[in-house]
mmCIF file of C-alpha atoms in Angstrom:
data_model
loop_
_atom_site.group_PDB
_atom_site.id
_atom_site.type_symbol
_atom_site.label_atom_id
_atom_site.label_comp_id
_atom_site.label_asym_id
_atom_site.label_seq_id
_atom_site.Cartn_x
_atom_site.Cartn_y
_atom_site.Cartn_z
ATOM 1 C CA UNK F 206 34.371 12.019 -10.780
ATOM 2 C CA UNK F 207 30.289 11.778 -9.925
ATOM 3 C CA UNK F 208 29.202 13.095 -13.521
ATOM 4 C CA UNK F 209 26.003 12.178 -13.135
ATOM 5 C CA UNK F 210 25.324 13.133 -9.822
ATOM 6 C CA UNK F 211 27.267 16.669 -11.080
ATOM 7 C CA UNK F 212 24.904 17.008 -13.674
ATOM 8 C CA UNK F 213 22.046 17.007 -11.150
ATOM 9 C CA UNK F 214 23.532 19.123 -8.870
ATOM 10 C CA UNK F 215 24.025 21.439 -12.097
ATOM 11 C CA UNK F 216 20.751 21.510 -12.852
ATOM 12 C CA UNK F 217 19.081 21.738 -8.602
ATOM 13 C CA UNK F 218 21.343 25.349 -8.477
ATOM 14 C CA UNK F 219 20.647 26.488 -12.379
ATOM 15 C CA UNK F 220 16.663 26.175 -10.906
ATOM 16 C CA UNK F 221 17.023 28.174 -7.949
ATOM 17 C CA UNK F 222 18.806 30.697 -10.260
ATOM 18 C CA UNK F 223 17.036 30.434 -13.210
ATOM 19 C CA UNK F 224 14.891 33.328 -13.648
ATOM 20 C CA UNK F 225 10.706 33.125 -13.393
ATOM 21 C CA UNK F 226 9.834 31.883 -17.064
ATOM 22 C CA UNK F 227 6.737 30.467 -18.148
ATOM 23 C CA UNK F 228 5.841 27.645 -15.914
ATOM 24 C CA UNK F 229 6.552 24.488 -16.714
ATOM 25 C CA UNK F 230 5.463 21.351 -15.011
ATOM 26 C CA UNK F 231 8.413 18.839 -13.967
ATOM 27 C CA UNK F 232 7.451 17.134 -11.113
ATOM 28 C CA UNK F 233 10.969 16.217 -10.651
ATOM 29 C CA UNK F 234 12.223 19.705 -10.108
ATOM 30 C CA UNK F 235 9.103 20.254 -7.815
ATOM 31 C CA UNK F 236 10.162 17.860 -5.836
ATOM 32 C CA UNK F 237 13.728 18.975 -5.351
ATOM 33 C CA UNK F 238 12.322 22.357 -4.421
ATOM 34 C CA UNK F 239 9.482 20.513 -2.067
ATOM 35 C CA UNK F 240 12.174 18.978 -0.196
ATOM 36 C CA UNK F 241 15.148 21.597 0.156
ATOM 37 C CA UNK F 242 11.568 23.915 1.565
ATOM 38 C CA UNK F 243 11.132 21.043 4.295
ATOM 39 C CA UNK F 244 14.508 22.057 5.499
ATOM 40 C CA UNK F 245 16.043 18.709 4.224
ATOM 41 C CA UNK F 246 20.032 18.743 3.470
ATOM 42 C CA UNK F 247 20.817 19.846 0.032
ATOM 43 C CA UNK F 248 22.146 16.612 -0.603
ATOM 44 C CA UNK F 249 19.953 14.217 0.157
ATOM 45 C CA UNK F 250 16.830 16.344 -2.119
ATOM 46 C CA UNK F 251 19.846 16.303 -4.910
ATOM 47 C CA UNK F 252 20.487 12.671 -4.829
ATOM 48 C CA UNK F 253 16.310 11.855 -4.694
ATOM 49 C CA UNK F 254 16.299 14.431 -7.431
ATOM 50 C CA UNK F 255 19.766 12.199 -9.486
ATOM 51 C CA UNK F 256 16.829 9.268 -8.954
ATOM 52 C CA UNK F 257 13.680 10.861 -9.795
ATOM 53 C CA UNK F 258 15.542 12.037 -13.298
ATOM 54 C CA UNK F 259 16.596 8.467 -13.986
ATOM 55 C CA UNK F 260 20.141 9.068 -13.007
ATOM 56 C CA UNK F 261 19.637 5.966 -10.613
ATOM 57 C CA UNK F 262 22.814 3.516 -10.444
ATOM 58 C CA UNK F 263 24.931 1.491 -8.566
ATOM 59 C CA UNK F 264 27.936 4.725 -8.506
ATOM 60 C CA UNK F 265 25.340 7.090 -7.590
ATOM 61 C CA UNK F 266 23.265 5.096 -4.772
ATOM 62 C CA UNK F 267 26.458 3.652 -3.109
ATOM 63 C CA UNK F 268 27.494 7.764 -2.934
ATOM 64 C CA UNK F 269 24.362 8.864 -1.579
ATOM 65 C CA UNK F 270 24.123 6.348 0.591
ATOM 66 C CA UNK F 271 27.643 7.394 1.799
ATOM 67 C CA UNK F 272 26.233 11.092 2.033
ATOM 68 C CA UNK F 273 23.527 10.858 3.867
ATOM 69 C CA UNK F 274 24.289 8.128 6.183
ATOM 70 C CA UNK F 275 24.561 10.528 9.144
ATOM 71 C CA UNK F 276 22.008 13.088 8.252
ATOM 72 C CA UNK F 277 19.461 13.380 10.546
ATOM 73 C CA UNK F 278 16.242 11.560 9.804
ATOM 74 C CA UNK F 279 13.729 14.807 8.445
ATOM 75 C CA UNK F 280 9.483 14.299 9.828
ATOM 76 C CA UNK F 281 8.713 15.001 5.996
ATOM 77 C CA UNK F 282 11.140 14.958 2.901
ATOM 78 C CA UNK F 283 7.946 16.753 0.649
ATOM 79 C CA UNK F 284 8.241 13.926 -1.403
ATOM 80 C CA UNK F 285 5.017 12.846 -3.357
ATOM 81 C CA UNK F 286 2.575 11.205 -1.008
ATOM 82 C CA UNK F 287 4.810 12.309 1.339
ATOM 83 C CA UNK F 288 7.028 9.228 1.996
ATOM 84 C CA UNK F 289 10.186 7.399 1.172
ATOM 85 C CA UNK F 290 11.000 4.151 2.425
ATOM 86 C CA UNK F 291 14.832 5.532 1.785
ATOM 87 C CA UNK F 292 14.103 7.713 5.103
ATOM 88 C CA UNK F 293 12.061 6.749 7.157
ATOM 89 C CA UNK F 294 11.993 10.111 9.016
ATOM 90 C CA UNK F 295 9.576 10.687 6.215
ATOM 91 C CA UNK F 296 7.126 7.739 6.363
ATOM 92 C CA UNK F 297 4.257 7.162 8.974
ATOM 93 C CA UNK F 298 5.356 4.427 11.489
ATOM 94 C CA UNK F 299 2.737 2.206 10.147
ATOM 95 C CA UNK F 300 4.867 2.049 7.295
ATOM 96 C CA UNK F 301 7.018 0.274 8.842
ATOM 97 C CA UNK F 302 5.889 -2.796 10.747
ATOM 98 C CA UNK F 303 8.952 -4.901 11.787
ATOM 99 C CA UNK F 304 8.503 -8.605 13.381
ATOM 100 C CA UNK F 305 10.384 -8.141 16.950
ATOM 101 C CA UNK F 306 11.152 -10.530 19.420
ATOM 102 C CA UNK F 307 10.177 -10.424 22.821
ATOM 103 C CA UNK F 308 10.385 -12.020 26.278
ATOM 104 C CA UNK F 309 6.974 -13.386 27.414
ATOM 105 C CA UNK F 310 6.342 -15.947 30.564
ATOM 106 C CA UNK F 311 4.626 -18.697 30.549
ATOM 107 C CA UNK F 312 1.802 -18.281 33.014
ATOM 108 C CA UNK F 313 2.126 -19.903 36.597
ATOM 109 C CA UNK F 314 0.419 -22.057 38.063
ATOM 110 C CA UNK F 315 0.576 -23.834 41.691
ATOM 111 C CA UNK F 316 3.443 -25.917 42.487
ATOM 112 C CA UNK F 317 2.549 -30.084 42.413
ATOM 113 C CA UNK F 318 3.578 -31.530 45.391
ATOM 114 C CA UNK F 319 6.482 -34.403 45.730
ATOM 115 C CA UNK F 320 8.288 -32.876 42.827
ATOM 116 C CA UNK F 321 11.940 -31.680 43.857
ATOM 117 C CA UNK F 322 11.264 -27.971 44.047
ATOM 118 C CA UNK F 323 7.853 -28.623 42.761
ATOM 119 C CA UNK F 324 8.404 -28.093 38.979
ATOM 120 C CA UNK F 325 7.948 -30.230 36.106
ATOM 121 C CA UNK F 326 9.934 -29.364 32.778
ATOM 122 C CA UNK F 327 7.846 -30.915 31.072
ATOM 123 C CA UNK F 328 4.746 -29.506 32.203
ATOM 124 C CA UNK F 329 5.134 -25.432 32.846
ATOM 125 C CA UNK F 330 2.175 -25.585 35.148
ATOM 126 C CA UNK F 331 4.108 -26.984 37.980
ATOM 127 C CA UNK F 332 7.115 -24.698 37.866
ATOM 128 C CA UNK F 333 7.721 -20.891 38.629
ATOM 129 C CA UNK F 334 7.338 -18.778 35.732
ATOM 130 C CA UNK F 335 11.183 -17.855 35.693
ATOM 131 C CA UNK F 336 11.530 -21.708 34.628
ATOM 132 C CA UNK F 337 9.774 -21.165 31.002
ATOM 133 C CA UNK F 338 10.501 -17.750 29.271
ATOM 134 C CA UNK F 339 9.530 -18.457 25.146
ATOM 135 C CA UNK F 340 10.764 -15.663 22.913
ATOM 136 C CA UNK F 341 7.565 -14.821 20.873
ATOM 137 C CA UNK F 342 6.762 -13.085 17.607
ATOM 138 C CA UNK F 343 5.227 -9.993 18.061
ATOM 139 C CA UNK F 344 4.642 -7.016 15.094
ATOM 140 C CA UNK F 345 4.329 -3.026 16.116
ATOM 141 C CA UNK F 346 1.214 -2.258 13.992
ATOM 142 C CA UNK F 347 -1.183 -5.860 14.839
ATOM 143 C CA UNK F 348 -4.031 -5.291 16.381
ATOM 144 C CA UNK F 349 -4.937 -5.964 20.104
ATOM 145 C CA UNK F 350 -7.481 -8.772 20.250
ATOM 146 C CA UNK F 351 -10.735 -8.330 21.807
ATOM 147 C CA UNK F 352 -11.729 -11.383 23.115
ATOM 148 C CA UNK F 353 -10.524 -13.819 25.186
ATOM 149 C CA UNK F 354 -7.610 -16.397 25.013
ATOM 150 C CA UNK F 355 -6.405 -19.429 26.454
ATOM 151 C CA UNK F 356 -2.837 -20.410 26.600
ATOM 152 C CA UNK F 357 -3.265 -24.430 25.446
ATOM 153 C CA UNK F 358 -2.603 -25.720 29.134
ATOM 154 C CA UNK F 359 -5.246 -26.979 31.858
ATOM 155 C CA UNK F 360 -4.547 -27.318 35.333
ATOM 156 C CA UNK F 361 -4.493 -31.319 36.647
ATOM 157 C CA UNK F 362 -6.861 -32.349 38.857
ATOM 158 C CA UNK F 363 -5.860 -34.751 41.130
ATOM 159 C CA UNK F 364 -8.165 -37.962 40.679
ATOM 160 C CA UNK F 365 -8.956 -38.970 44.098
ATOM 161 C CA UNK F 366 -7.448 -41.398 46.172
ATOM 162 C CA UNK F 367 -5.612 -42.420 43.246
ATOM 163 C CA UNK F 368 -1.588 -42.800 43.239
ATOM 164 C CA UNK F 369 1.228 -44.566 41.658
ATOM 165 C CA UNK F 370 4.747 -45.808 42.554
ATOM 166 C CA UNK F 371 7.803 -46.402 40.204
ATOM 167 C CA UNK F 372 10.038 -49.359 41.999
ATOM 168 C CA UNK F 373 13.362 -50.006 41.637
ATOM 169 C CA UNK F 374 14.599 -47.056 38.947
ATOM 170 C CA UNK F 375 18.101 -47.655 37.250
ATOM 171 C CA UNK F 376 19.627 -45.752 34.493
ATOM 172 C CA UNK F 377 22.883 -47.200 32.992
ATOM 173 C CA UNK F 378 24.572 -44.562 30.878
ATOM 174 C CA UNK F 379 27.698 -46.001 28.319
ATOM 175 C CA UNK F 380 31.161 -44.386 29.312
ATOM 176 C CA UNK F 381 30.562 -42.399 26.074
ATOM 177 C CA UNK F 382 27.989 -41.119 27.138
ATOM 178 C CA UNK F 383 26.234 -41.647 24.033
ATOM 179 C CA UNK F 384 23.253 -43.740 25.215
ATOM 180 C CA UNK F 385 21.396 -44.608 28.620
ATOM 181 C CA UNK F 386 19.003 -47.504 29.783
ATOM 182 C CA UNK F 387 16.422 -46.828 32.163
ATOM 183 C CA UNK F 388 14.835 -50.101 34.190
ATOM 184 C CA UNK F 389 11.661 -49.870 36.634
ATOM 185 C CA UNK F 390 8.341 -50.571 37.296
ATOM 186 C CA UNK F 391 5.165 -49.054 37.435
ATOM 187 C CA UNK F 392 2.540 -49.888 40.382
ATOM 188 C CA UNK F 393 -0.685 -48.477 39.104
ATOM 189 C CA UNK F 394 -4.553 -49.956 39.528
ATOM 190 C CA UNK F 395 -3.383 -53.281 41.552
ATOM 191 C CA UNK F 396 -0.716 -54.406 38.078
ATOM 192 C CA UNK F 397 2.834 -53.965 37.859
ATOM 193 C CA UNK F 398 4.109 -53.196 34.752
ATOM 194 C CA UNK F 399 8.232 -53.510 34.330
ATOM 195 C CA UNK F 400 9.409 -50.968 31.599
ATOM 196 C CA UNK F 401 12.576 -50.370 29.826
ATOM 197 C CA UNK F 402 13.264 -47.138 27.804
ATOM 198 C CA UNK F 403 16.378 -47.343 25.643
ATOM 199 C CA UNK F 404 17.499 -44.058 24.859
ATOM 200 C CA UNK F 405 20.182 -43.414 21.528
ATOM 201 C CA UNK F 406 21.374 -39.485 21.510
ATOM 202 C CA UNK F 407 24.537 -40.482 20.371
ATOM 203 C CA UNK F 408 26.138 -37.595 23.260
ATOM 204 C CA UNK F 409 24.994 -36.073 26.347
ATOM 205 C CA UNK F 410 22.771 -38.716 27.265
ATOM 206 C CA UNK F 411 23.148 -38.499 30.824
ATOM 207 C CA UNK F 412 21.428 -34.671 30.696
ATOM 208 C CA UNK F 413 18.943 -35.484 28.229
ATOM 209 C CA UNK F 414 15.211 -34.629 28.627
ATOM 210 C CA UNK F 415 13.404 -36.673 26.419
ATOM 211 C CA UNK F 416 9.319 -37.719 26.025
ATOM 212 C CA UNK F 417 6.270 -39.284 25.039
ATOM 213 C CA UNK F 418 8.278 -43.126 24.777
ATOM 214 C CA UNK F 419 6.266 -46.170 25.400
ATOM 215 C CA UNK F 420 6.976 -48.219 28.700
ATOM 216 C CA UNK F 421 7.456 -51.307 26.681
ATOM 217 C CA UNK F 422 6.598 -52.828 23.196
ATOM 218 C CA UNK F 423 2.654 -52.485 23.281
ATOM 219 C CA UNK F 424 2.621 -50.562 26.428
ATOM 220 C CA UNK F 425 -0.898 -48.032 27.162
ATOM 221 C CA UNK F 426 1.844 -46.060 29.650
ATOM 222 C CA UNK F 427 3.863 -43.097 28.096
ATOM 223 C CA UNK F 428 7.029 -41.964 29.967
ATOM 224 C CA UNK F 429 8.764 -39.042 29.594
ATOM 225 C CA UNK F 430 12.147 -37.379 31.251
ATOM 226 C CA UNK F 431 12.883 -33.980 31.935
ATOM 227 C CA UNK F 432 16.433 -33.246 33.032
ATOM 228 C CA UNK F 433 16.305 -29.884 35.278
ATOM 229 C CA UNK F 434 20.216 -28.725 35.430
ATOM 230 C CA UNK F 435 19.540 -25.691 38.049
ATOM 231 C CA UNK F 436 19.243 -25.331 40.962
ATOM 232 C CA UNK F 437 22.033 -27.643 41.702
ATOM 233 C CA UNK F 438 22.322 -30.690 42.626
ATOM 234 C CA UNK F 439 20.081 -31.498 38.594
ATOM 235 C CA UNK F 440 17.927 -33.766 39.050
ATOM 236 C CA UNK F 441 15.334 -35.153 36.847
ATOM 237 C CA UNK F 442 11.505 -35.661 37.191
ATOM 238 C CA UNK F 443 10.067 -39.025 35.435
ATOM 239 C CA UNK F 444 6.375 -38.550 34.211
ATOM 240 C CA UNK F 445 4.304 -41.572 33.442
ATOM 241 C CA UNK F 446 0.657 -40.971 31.125
ATOM 242 C CA UNK F 447 -2.175 -43.355 31.170
ATOM 243 C CA UNK F 448 -4.526 -41.690 28.789
ATOM 244 C CA UNK F 449 -5.508 -38.453 30.161
ATOM 245 C CA UNK F 450 -4.274 -39.415 33.535
ATOM 246 C CA UNK F 451 -0.475 -38.577 34.733
ATOM 247 C CA UNK F 452 1.863 -38.698 37.895
ATOM 248 C CA UNK F 453 5.299 -37.179 38.303
ATOM 249 C CA UNK F 454 8.268 -38.546 40.270
ATOM 250 C CA UNK F 455 11.308 -36.843 41.518
ATOM 251 C CA UNK F 456 14.594 -37.896 40.525
ATOM 252 C CA UNK F 457 17.192 -35.742 43.276
ATOM 253 C CA UNK F 458 20.838 -35.320 42.809
ATOM 254 C CA UNK F 459 20.830 -37.390 38.864
ATOM 255 C CA UNK F 460 24.126 -37.349 37.676
ATOM 256 C CA UNK F 461 25.613 -37.217 41.526
ATOM 257 C CA UNK F 462 25.856 -41.651 42.438
ATOM 258 C CA UNK F 463 29.735 -42.002 42.761
ATOM 259 C CA UNK F 464 31.733 -43.345 39.079
ATOM 260 C CA UNK F 465 33.823 -46.137 38.933
ATOM 261 C CA UNK F 466 34.987 -49.227 37.244
ATOM 262 C CA UNK F 467 34.021 -52.454 39.223
ATOM 263 C CA UNK F 468 31.521 -52.334 39.377
ATOM 264 C CA UNK F 469 31.037 -50.409 35.999
ATOM 265 C CA UNK F 470 28.918 -47.109 36.778
ATOM 266 C CA UNK F 471 29.749 -44.797 34.047
ATOM 267 C CA UNK F 472 28.293 -40.952 34.938
ATOM 268 C CA UNK F 473 24.978 -40.315 34.722
ATOM 269 C CA UNK F 474 24.401 -44.188 35.604
ATOM 270 C CA UNK F 475 23.025 -44.578 39.160
ATOM 271 C CA UNK F 476 20.112 -47.158 40.986
ATOM 272 C CA UNK F 477 17.390 -44.336 42.769
ATOM 273 C CA UNK F 478 15.301 -47.137 44.050
ATOM 274 C CA UNK F 479 11.224 -46.598 44.932
ATOM 275 C CA UNK F 480 9.607 -43.360 43.666
ATOM 276 C CA UNK F 481 5.928 -42.525 45.370
ATOM 277 C CA UNK F 482 3.321 -43.343 45.893
ATOM 278 C CA UNK F 483 2.584 -40.115 43.830
ATOM 279 C CA UNK F 484 -0.992 -38.482 43.327
ATOM 280 C CA UNK F 485 -2.531 -39.355 40.003
ATOM 281 C CA UNK F 486 -4.239 -35.868 38.007
ATOM 282 C CA UNK F 487 -6.070 -35.822 35.363
ATOM 283 C CA UNK F 488 -6.753 -32.996 32.079
#
C-alpha cells in the first residue's frame, strides 16, 4: 500500500545483503547504516531514509508518524550532525528551548496597619505573598542574570504626623448590578473635598475593582477601589493618592448590608460612614 516506502525498505535490505563492491558515496545510505548501527529501530531509520531519498510525501509522513510514535527516543541517531528535530532524543537540549509557564510569588513586605487583614490588593507590598501569584514566562536555556534586579516596587514610608480621613462613604449600586456610584468626602491637610465616582462596568459592579479615578472633575486626588472576596466576608480597600502620597482605608463587609426595596438598597449598596483617620505614606 505504501509503495514508495516499500521501495525504500527494499533498498535498505539490498544494502545489507549486497556483496562488497567498489565503494560509492551515498549520504542517504550512509546515514541509514549509521542509524541502524546506533541501535535505532529499523522502521525509524527507514522513514528517515525515505525522506532523504526525496520520497517525503504526506502519506509516508503519516505512516512514519504512526509507526514511530511509541518508539523510545534514541540518544543518538547517527544522522549527519547527530540531530534529527523529529526525534528530540537525538538532539542536545539546547536545540529545544521552550517558553514555559511557572508561578512566582510577588515579594512580601511589612503589612500596613489600619487595613482589614493588613492587605491592599492594589499594592502587593501590603499583602501576604499568597494573595499575589503571577504567571511568569521563563526559558529553559535563558541565562541567569548576573547583576542586581529591582521588582519595581518601593516600600512606602509614613509621613510623620500626617493623616487623612474619609467622611460619609456611601455606595449605591443599580438593581441589575451594572453600575455603582461612590460618594464621600476627603479630609486632608485641613481641607475637605467632596468626591463622586460613577462606575458603569455593565455587570458585576458590586465586585469590581478599579483604579486611578479622579475624586471629581479637576481634582488632584486619584481614587482606587480594591475588592477582596477572601477571606470572607468580602471587604474593599479605598486608596487616595495625591502625587507621591497615599493613604489606604478599609471598608469591611462591603456587600453585606441588607438588600431592601423600601428604602431602595440593592445588593452592594450601603452606608459605610467615616473611615480613618489613616496614616499617609509616601514613595
